[in-house]
């Protein structure tokens, strides 16, 4: 019944020339980047990425993905494309919406023989509590459902009144797990169906015997346990199977299609609603708690996982190096300078240029007397003999030098004009007067 699909497991439609052309164009674009460090980082990133891509060309993806468009061993490409052969003259509807949303839009009037819901996945995590209730109502109206899952949610088990057991749930390597399956109908005369890998010891423990028929079993430790059952619900029925891996490309290419045909021979012929479990419900009030991370697809494949890590590392390196290259230097803030001396020099230069020597003499005398008042606490209103003696004693200067300085200031102060030479002599005398104390001769 099945057409043998040509599936290239070793090299799934990989075009090496496209990859090389892309790398060449990426290398050309690097010439526009001026920083040598950025060039090195990007060229290294492209080199490592190329190695990862090329190294993955001839590797087979052995992960159980159960994806309808996946031609790897454990995808469901073949069974999905052959459903019309299993159910002749019946339409196969690939659900692009969540099943709950699809029924909300298209199943407004409850009716029988509307179709059969089919879900072959690791788990039906897109079926929320509302979705499960809607599915059961759909079946109760006279329709059917086929569920083949590795994990049945707690809510679904409660509603179907079943319990399951998976002896290999925590097994790290399932490659060596083999299985022997049987179909209980007398028509098959206990025909044995053998499977050579990835067969988990997953089966049903308890069920409601009043509305359940065991249709198939698996031999575990020498004992047959149910792994395929028909559960009546209202006017319809739900078919549950605990080993979805037997419906994947791997076994259908190994001449195991007889088991699949016999299993689906129990399911009534009607429109097939194939659920890829790709969208969460937009109308359900229940949150999609089991919604996997956006990176789950990458983490399921070793090569893509490395690609993701290398890409993130490359982006981080680019951001660090680029930010360092373009970071604006922190300006140096200098402390405020005291420009009093420079200002004084500028004013004095102005007076000298104007040859206003008398004005400079008066200001210098005023400066001297102010400093005497503040430093030696002497009254400068009367520059007499007592003042001269007190000033000489406190400043540590000789009386003769002090007397000569005071008399010079009195003489110059009385004049209307002064010469440049007289100005410089006064400056030098005042400067020497204060230097006497600074050198440690004050009493």
Short mmCIF file of C-alpha atoms in Angstrom, two decimals:
data_model
loop_
_atom_site.label_atom_id
_atom_site.label_comp_id
_atom_site.label_asym_id
_atom_site.label_seq_id
_atom_site.Cartn_x
_atom_site.Cartn_y
_atom_site.Cartn_z
CA UNK A 1 0.00 0.00 0.00
CA UNK A 2 2.82 2.37 0.83
CA UNK A 3 4.94 4.05 -1.84
CA UNK A 4 8.61 3.87 -0.98
CA UNK A 5 9.72 7.43 -0.37
CA UNK A 6 13.24 8.36 -1.31
CA UNK A 7 14.66 9.94 1.82
CA UNK A 8 18.29 11.03 1.90
CA UNK A 9 19.13 10.39 5.51
CA UNK A 10 22.85 11.02 5.09
CA UNK A 11 22.53 14.34 3.25
CA UNK A 12 19.05 15.94 3.46
CA UNK A 13 19.00 18.33 0.48
CA UNK A 14 22.17 20.10 1.55
CA UNK A 15 23.61 22.40 -1.12
CA UNK A 16 27.31 22.87 -0.39
CA UNK A 17 27.75 25.45 -3.16
CA UNK A 18 25.16 27.74 -1.57
CA UNK A 19 27.01 27.62 1.75
CA UNK A 20 30.36 28.39 0.11
CA UNK A 21 28.88 31.28 -1.89
CA UNK A 22 27.37 32.72 1.29
CA UNK A 23 30.70 32.45 3.09
CA UNK A 24 32.47 34.15 0.16
CA UNK A 25 30.03 37.07 0.19
CA UNK A 26 30.34 37.37 3.95
CA UNK A 27 34.13 37.52 3.65
CA UNK A 28 33.85 40.28 1.04
CA UNK A 29 31.63 42.31 3.32
CA UNK A 30 34.30 42.18 5.99
CA UNK A 31 36.50 44.45 3.88
CA UNK A 32 34.20 47.31 4.77
CA UNK A 33 35.12 46.97 8.45
CA UNK A 34 38.16 49.04 9.36
CA UNK A 35 39.01 47.43 12.65
CA UNK A 36 41.48 44.54 12.36
CA UNK A 37 40.14 43.00 15.54
CA UNK A 38 36.60 42.92 14.19
CA UNK A 39 37.84 41.30 10.98
CA UNK A 40 39.62 38.58 12.93
CA UNK A 41 36.57 37.87 15.09
CA UNK A 42 34.18 37.65 12.15
CA UNK A 43 36.51 35.54 10.02
CA UNK A 44 37.04 33.16 12.93
CA UNK A 45 33.28 33.00 13.52
CA UNK A 46 32.61 32.22 9.84
CA UNK A 47 35.36 29.60 9.80
CA UNK A 48 33.99 27.79 12.87
CA UNK A 49 30.42 28.02 11.59
CA UNK A 50 31.50 26.58 8.25
CA UNK A 51 33.20 23.67 9.96
CA UNK A 52 30.08 22.97 11.99
CA UNK A 53 27.86 23.09 8.91
CA UNK A 54 30.16 20.94 6.82
CA UNK A 55 30.67 18.46 9.64
CA UNK A 56 26.91 18.03 9.93
CA UNK A 57 26.34 17.37 6.22
CA UNK A 58 26.76 13.63 6.44
CA UNK A 59 25.33 13.09 9.90
CA UNK A 60 21.89 11.65 10.49
CA UNK A 61 19.51 13.23 12.95
CA UNK A 62 18.48 10.36 15.22
CA UNK A 63 16.35 12.45 17.54
CA UNK A 64 12.69 11.50 17.89
CA UNK A 65 11.15 14.68 16.50
CA UNK A 66 7.86 13.29 15.07
CA UNK A 67 7.67 16.18 12.59
CA UNK A 68 5.59 15.75 9.45
CA UNK A 69 8.05 17.56 7.17
CA UNK A 70 11.12 15.86 8.64
CA UNK A 71 12.71 13.11 6.53
CA UNK A 72 15.09 12.01 9.27
CA UNK A 73 14.64 8.49 10.71
CA UNK A 74 12.24 9.45 13.47
CA UNK A 75 10.19 12.03 11.63
CA UNK A 76 6.64 11.30 10.40
CA UNK A 77 7.01 12.46 6.81
CA UNK A 78 5.99 9.11 5.28
CA UNK A 79 2.92 8.34 7.38
CA UNK A 80 1.57 11.86 6.96
CA UNK A 81 1.93 11.73 3.18
CA UNK A 82 0.41 8.23 3.04
CA UNK A 83 -2.66 8.89 5.16
CA UNK A 84 -4.77 9.29 2.03
CA UNK A 85 -3.68 5.77 1.04
CA UNK A 86 -4.71 4.38 4.43
CA UNK A 87 -8.06 6.15 4.30
CA UNK A 88 -9.01 6.07 0.63
CA UNK A 89 -11.23 8.85 -0.70
CA UNK A 90 -10.97 10.68 2.62
CA UNK A 91 -9.54 14.16 3.02
CA UNK A 92 -6.46 14.69 5.18
CA UNK A 93 -6.57 18.11 6.88
CA UNK A 94 -3.26 19.43 8.18
CA UNK A 95 -4.24 21.60 11.15
CA UNK A 96 -2.52 24.98 10.94
CA UNK A 97 -4.48 26.10 14.00
CA UNK A 98 -4.76 24.55 17.40
CA UNK A 99 -7.40 21.78 17.37
CA UNK A 100 -9.46 23.66 19.97
CA UNK A 101 -9.45 26.78 17.77
CA UNK A 102 -10.22 24.74 14.64
CA UNK A 103 -13.32 23.19 16.19
CA UNK A 104 -14.40 26.59 17.53
CA UNK A 105 -14.37 27.97 13.99
CA UNK A 106 -15.56 24.95 11.98
CA UNK A 107 -17.55 22.66 14.30
CA UNK A 108 -20.32 24.91 15.49
CA UNK A 109 -23.06 22.28 15.08
CA UNK A 110 -22.27 18.98 16.86
CA UNK A 111 -22.49 16.05 14.43
CA UNK A 112 -21.26 12.48 13.99
CA UNK A 113 -18.72 11.34 11.39
CA UNK A 114 -17.25 14.83 11.16
CA UNK A 115 -13.78 13.32 11.24
CA UNK A 116 -10.99 11.58 13.12
CA UNK A 117 -8.40 13.45 15.14
CA UNK A 118 -4.86 12.02 14.78
CA UNK A 119 -1.90 13.01 16.95
CA UNK A 120 1.41 11.10 16.79
CA UNK A 121 3.86 12.95 19.00
CA UNK A 122 6.08 12.65 22.03
CA UNK A 123 3.38 14.49 24.02
CA UNK A 124 0.29 16.52 23.20
CA UNK A 125 1.35 19.58 25.17
CA UNK A 126 -0.68 21.95 22.97
CA UNK A 127 -3.90 20.34 24.20
CA UNK A 128 -4.83 22.42 27.24
CA UNK A 129 -7.58 21.48 29.68
CA UNK A 130 -10.12 23.25 27.44
CA UNK A 131 -8.69 21.47 24.42
CA UNK A 132 -9.03 18.05 26.06
CA UNK A 133 -12.62 18.76 27.07
CA UNK A 134 -13.43 19.89 23.53
CA UNK A 135 -11.78 16.78 22.08
CA UNK A 136 -13.81 14.51 24.36
CA UNK A 137 -17.02 16.34 23.41
CA UNK A 138 -16.05 15.97 19.76
CA UNK A 139 -15.64 12.20 20.25
CA UNK A 140 -18.81 11.88 22.33
CA UNK A 141 -20.82 13.29 19.41
CA UNK A 142 -19.90 10.29 17.28
CA UNK A 143 -16.39 11.07 16.05
CA UNK A 144 -13.04 9.41 16.76
CA UNK A 145 -9.51 10.21 17.88
CA UNK A 146 -6.18 8.40 17.58
CA UNK A 147 -3.49 9.37 20.11
CA UNK A 148 -0.03 7.80 20.04
CA UNK A 149 2.15 9.47 22.66
CA UNK A 150 5.18 8.78 24.79
CA UNK A 151 3.70 10.93 27.54
CA UNK A 152 0.00 11.27 28.36
CA UNK A 153 -0.72 14.34 30.47
CA UNK A 154 -2.23 13.87 33.91
CA UNK A 155 -5.43 15.61 32.86
CA UNK A 156 -5.80 13.38 29.81
CA UNK A 157 -5.17 10.22 31.86
CA UNK A 158 -7.82 11.25 34.37
CA UNK A 159 -10.39 11.98 31.69
CA UNK A 160 -9.71 8.66 29.90
CA UNK A 161 -9.54 6.77 33.22
CA UNK A 162 -6.16 5.22 32.44
CA UNK A 163 -2.75 4.98 34.11
CA UNK A 164 0.55 4.40 32.35
CA UNK A 165 4.03 3.22 33.20
CA UNK A 166 7.30 3.99 31.42
CA UNK A 167 10.14 1.79 32.62
CA UNK A 168 12.63 3.60 30.38
CA UNK A 169 11.66 7.17 31.22
CA UNK A 170 15.07 7.95 32.74
CA UNK A 171 17.11 5.78 30.41
CA UNK A 172 19.92 7.78 28.80
CA UNK A 173 20.30 5.53 25.75
CA UNK A 174 17.22 4.05 24.11
CA UNK A 175 18.96 2.82 20.96
CA UNK A 176 19.31 -0.71 22.32
CA UNK A 177 15.67 -0.99 23.39
CA UNK A 178 13.89 -3.60 21.26
CA UNK A 179 10.26 -4.67 21.30
CA UNK A 180 7.79 -7.38 20.39
CA UNK A 181 4.24 -6.24 19.64
CA UNK A 182 1.03 -8.18 19.11
CA UNK A 183 -2.45 -7.35 17.88
CA UNK A 184 -5.09 -9.12 19.90
CA UNK A 185 -7.71 -9.57 17.21
CA UNK A 186 -8.10 -13.22 16.17
CA UNK A 187 -7.79 -12.14 12.55
CA UNK A 188 -4.07 -11.62 13.08
CA UNK A 189 -3.57 -14.99 14.77
CA UNK A 190 -1.07 -13.67 17.33
CA UNK A 191 1.20 -12.39 14.59
CA UNK A 192 4.48 -11.09 16.03
CA UNK A 193 5.78 -7.64 15.06
CA UNK A 194 9.42 -7.04 16.05
CA UNK A 195 11.17 -3.69 16.32
CA UNK A 196 14.92 -3.31 16.75
CA UNK A 197 15.50 0.08 18.48
CA UNK A 198 14.02 2.98 20.47
CA UNK A 199 11.14 0.88 21.80
CA UNK A 200 10.40 2.17 25.27
CA UNK A 201 8.73 -0.13 27.74
CA UNK A 202 5.75 2.18 27.92
CA UNK A 203 2.36 0.60 28.48
CA UNK A 204 -1.05 0.98 30.14
CA UNK A 205 -1.48 -0.31 33.68
CA UNK A 206 -5.12 0.29 34.57
CA UNK A 207 -8.19 1.26 32.55
CA UNK A 208 -11.97 1.16 32.77
CA UNK A 209 -12.80 -2.37 31.62
CA UNK A 210 -16.45 -1.47 31.06
CA UNK A 211 -15.65 0.83 28.15
CA UNK A 212 -12.16 -0.24 27.05
CA UNK A 213 -11.02 -2.93 24.63
CA UNK A 214 -7.36 -3.97 24.45
CA UNK A 215 -6.42 -4.09 20.77
CA UNK A 216 -2.67 -4.61 21.03
CA UNK A 217 0.04 -5.53 23.50
CA UNK A 218 3.79 -5.58 24.00
CA UNK A 219 5.85 -8.31 25.60
CA UNK A 220 7.80 -6.98 28.57
CA UNK A 221 9.84 -9.35 30.73
CA UNK A 222 7.96 -12.28 29.23
CA UNK A 223 4.52 -10.85 30.01
CA UNK A 224 2.08 -9.21 27.59
CA UNK A 225 0.94 -5.75 28.65
CA UNK A 226 -1.50 -3.49 26.77
CA UNK A 227 -0.01 -0.75 24.58
CA UNK A 228 -2.93 -0.18 22.17
CA UNK A 229 -6.53 0.27 23.35
CA UNK A 230 -9.92 1.49 22.20
CA UNK A 231 -11.78 3.58 24.76
CA UNK A 232 -15.45 4.19 24.09
CA UNK A 233 -16.64 7.68 24.88
CA UNK A 234 -20.24 8.64 24.16
CA UNK A 235 -21.08 7.78 20.54
CA UNK A 236 -17.44 7.65 19.46
CA UNK A 237 -14.16 6.18 20.61
CA UNK A 238 -10.57 7.19 21.35
CA UNK A 239 -7.71 4.95 20.23
CA UNK A 240 -4.62 5.26 22.43
CA UNK A 241 -1.18 3.87 21.57
CA UNK A 242 1.88 4.12 23.82
CA UNK A 243 4.71 3.73 21.25
CA UNK A 244 4.58 6.44 18.56
CA UNK A 245 8.09 5.59 17.34
CA UNK A 246 6.73 2.60 15.36
CA UNK A 247 4.95 5.04 13.01
CA UNK A 248 8.11 6.97 12.08
CA UNK A 249 10.10 6.92 8.84
CA UNK A 250 12.68 4.51 10.23
CA UNK A 251 10.31 1.56 10.58
CA UNK A 252 8.25 2.33 7.49
CA UNK A 253 11.45 2.11 5.44
CA UNK A 254 12.31 -1.21 7.11
CA UNK A 255 9.22 -3.00 5.82
CA UNK A 256 7.31 -2.53 9.08
CA UNK A 257 4.35 -0.85 7.40
CA UNK A 258 2.18 -3.95 8.02
CA UNK A 259 1.89 -3.09 11.71
CA UNK A 260 0.84 0.48 10.90
CA UNK A 261 -1.77 -0.67 8.38
CA UNK A 262 -3.20 -3.17 10.85
CA UNK A 263 -3.36 -0.60 13.65
CA UNK A 264 -5.15 1.97 11.53
CA UNK A 265 -7.51 -0.68 10.18
CA UNK A 266 -9.33 -0.38 13.50
CA UNK A 267 -9.96 3.34 12.95
CA UNK A 268 -13.15 4.14 10.99
CA UNK A 269 -12.66 5.83 7.63
CA UNK A 270 -13.48 9.54 7.76
CA UNK A 271 -11.84 12.93 7.31
CA UNK A 272 -8.47 12.93 9.05
CA UNK A 273 -7.53 15.94 11.18
CA UNK A 274 -3.76 15.66 11.52
CA UNK A 275 -2.47 17.70 14.46
CA UNK A 276 1.19 18.77 14.13
CA UNK A 277 1.06 20.40 17.58
CA UNK A 278 2.67 23.61 16.33
CA UNK A 279 0.35 26.29 17.69
CA UNK A 280 -1.07 27.03 21.09
CA UNK A 281 -4.71 27.96 21.40
CA UNK A 282 -5.71 31.59 20.90
CA UNK A 283 -9.20 31.13 22.34
CA UNK A 284 -8.65 28.82 25.29
CA UNK A 285 -8.72 30.36 28.76
CA UNK A 286 -6.14 27.86 29.95
CA UNK A 287 -2.46 28.93 29.86
CA UNK A 288 -0.09 26.90 27.73
CA UNK A 289 2.08 25.81 30.64
CA UNK A 290 3.96 23.19 28.68
CA UNK A 291 4.93 25.54 25.87
CA UNK A 292 8.59 24.71 25.21
CA UNK A 293 11.35 27.25 24.95
CA UNK A 294 12.04 28.88 21.61
CA UNK A 295 15.50 27.30 21.76
CA UNK A 296 14.16 23.76 22.22
CA UNK A 297 14.52 23.00 18.51
CA UNK A 298 18.19 24.00 18.59
CA UNK A 299 18.90 22.06 21.75
CA UNK A 300 17.41 18.90 20.27
CA UNK A 301 20.19 18.78 17.66
CA UNK A 302 23.84 18.63 18.67
CA UNK A 303 25.06 20.52 15.62
CA UNK A 304 22.48 23.29 15.96
CA UNK A 305 23.25 23.53 19.67
CA UNK A 306 26.91 24.21 18.89
CA UNK A 307 25.89 26.65 16.17
CA UNK A 308 23.72 28.52 18.68
CA UNK A 309 26.53 28.71 21.25
CA UNK A 310 29.12 29.83 18.68
CA UNK A 311 26.71 32.46 17.32
CA UNK A 312 26.04 33.86 20.79
CA UNK A 313 29.76 33.90 21.58
CA UNK A 314 30.47 35.69 18.28
CA UNK A 315 27.83 38.32 18.96
CA UNK A 316 29.17 38.92 22.47
CA UNK A 317 32.74 39.25 21.20
CA UNK A 318 31.62 41.66 18.51
CA UNK A 319 29.72 43.79 21.01
CA UNK A 320 32.65 43.88 23.45
CA UNK A 321 35.31 44.72 20.88
CA UNK A 322 33.14 47.14 18.96
CA UNK A 323 32.05 48.95 22.12
CA UNK A 324 35.65 49.26 23.24
CA UNK A 325 36.71 50.63 19.87
CA UNK A 326 33.98 53.27 19.76
CA UNK A 327 33.92 54.24 23.43
CA UNK A 328 34.36 57.99 23.87
CA UNK A 329 37.42 58.82 26.01
CA UNK A 330 36.67 60.17 29.46
CA UNK A 331 37.75 63.83 29.57
CA UNK A 332 40.26 64.91 32.21
CA UNK A 333 38.83 67.54 34.52
CA UNK A 334 41.55 69.89 35.80
CA UNK A 335 41.09 71.74 39.11
CA UNK A 336 40.33 75.45 38.92
CA UNK A 337 43.50 77.58 38.86
CA UNK A 338 44.12 80.60 41.07
CA UNK A 339 44.61 83.42 38.56
CA UNK A 340 45.03 86.20 41.14
CA UNK A 341 48.78 86.46 40.54
CA UNK A 342 48.33 86.48 36.77
CA UNK A 343 45.65 89.15 37.12
CA UNK A 344 47.90 91.27 39.31
CA UNK A 345 50.77 90.93 36.87
CA UNK A 346 48.50 91.98 34.04
CA UNK A 347 47.33 95.12 35.92
CA UNK A 348 50.86 96.05 36.93
CA UNK A 349 52.04 95.63 33.37
CA UNK A 350 49.26 97.95 32.30
CA UNK A 351 50.38 100.62 34.82
CA UNK A 352 53.99 100.26 33.71
CA UNK A 353 53.04 100.59 30.10
CA UNK A 354 51.10 103.74 30.89
CA UNK A 355 54.10 105.02 33.00
CA UNK A 356 51.78 105.84 35.87
CA UNK A 357 54.52 105.29 38.46
CA UNK A 358 52.92 107.47 41.15
CA UNK A 359 49.76 105.34 41.15
CA UNK A 360 51.82 102.17 41.58
CA UNK A 361 53.79 103.75 44.43
CA UNK A 362 50.58 104.71 46.26
CA UNK A 363 49.13 101.21 45.83
CA UNK A 364 52.35 99.60 47.03
CA UNK A 365 52.38 101.85 50.14
CA UNK A 366 48.71 101.00 50.79
CA UNK A 367 49.52 97.30 50.45
CA UNK A 368 52.46 97.60 52.88
CA UNK A 369 50.46 99.40 55.56
CA UNK A 370 47.55 96.94 55.28
CA UNK A 371 49.89 94.03 55.75
CA UNK A 372 51.51 95.70 58.78
CA UNK A 373 48.09 96.21 60.39
CA UNK A 374 46.98 92.59 59.83
CA UNK A 375 50.28 90.85 60.48
CA UNK A 376 51.82 92.92 63.30
CA UNK A 377 48.64 94.46 64.71
CA UNK A 378 50.04 97.98 64.62
CA UNK A 379 48.18 101.28 64.12
CA UNK A 380 49.40 102.96 60.90
CA UNK A 381 47.60 106.28 61.31
CA UNK A 382 50.71 107.98 62.73
CA UNK A 383 54.05 106.87 61.26
CA UNK A 384 56.18 108.35 64.09
CA UNK A 385 59.27 107.25 65.99
CA UNK A 386 57.34 104.85 68.27
CA UNK A 387 55.73 103.19 65.28
CA UNK A 388 59.14 102.67 63.69
CA UNK A 389 60.59 101.07 66.83
CA UNK A 390 57.56 98.76 67.31
CA UNK A 391 57.60 97.71 63.65
CA UNK A 392 61.33 96.97 63.71
CA UNK A 393 60.94 94.92 66.89
CA UNK A 394 58.05 92.84 65.63
CA UNK A 395 59.38 92.28 62.10
CA UNK A 396 62.95 91.53 63.17
CA UNK A 397 64.42 94.25 60.98
CA UNK A 398 67.06 96.75 62.04
CA UNK A 399 65.76 100.10 63.26
CA UNK A 400 67.89 102.01 60.76
CA UNK A 401 66.52 100.05 57.76
CA UNK A 402 62.97 100.31 59.04
CA UNK A 403 63.32 104.08 59.58
CA UNK A 404 64.76 104.51 56.09
CA UNK A 405 61.82 102.55 54.56
CA UNK A 406 59.14 104.55 56.41
CA UNK A 407 60.75 107.90 55.56
CA UNK A 408 61.01 106.90 51.88
CA UNK A 409 57.32 106.02 51.76
CA UNK A 410 56.37 109.34 53.44
CA UNK A 411 58.51 111.28 50.95
CA UNK A 412 57.16 109.49 47.85
CA UNK A 413 53.57 109.77 49.11
CA UNK A 414 53.86 113.55 49.25
CA UNK A 415 55.10 113.86 45.68
CA UNK A 416 52.76 114.36 42.74
CA UNK A 417 54.96 112.30 40.42
CA UNK A 418 57.50 109.54 40.83
CA UNK A 419 60.16 108.12 38.56
CA UNK A 420 60.51 104.53 37.49
CA UNK A 421 63.75 104.21 39.43
CA UNK A 422 62.11 105.40 42.65
CA UNK A 423 59.31 102.88 42.11
CA UNK A 424 61.74 99.95 41.75
CA UNK A 425 63.71 101.08 44.82
CA UNK A 426 60.51 101.11 46.91
CA UNK A 427 59.51 97.65 45.64
CA UNK A 428 62.90 96.24 46.54
CA UNK A 429 62.93 97.78 50.02
CA UNK A 430 59.46 96.41 50.86
CA UNK A 431 60.39 93.01 49.47
CA UNK A 432 63.57 92.85 51.56
CA UNK A 433 61.65 93.99 54.65
CA UNK A 434 59.25 91.04 54.56
CA UNK A 435 61.92 88.55 53.51
CA UNK A 436 63.75 89.29 56.76
CA UNK A 437 60.98 87.64 58.80
CA UNK A 438 60.44 84.80 56.37
CA UNK A 439 64.08 83.79 56.80
CA UNK A 440 63.44 83.22 60.53
CA UNK A 441 64.76 86.50 62.13
CA UNK A 442 61.50 87.71 63.67
CA UNK A 443 61.42 88.12 67.39
#
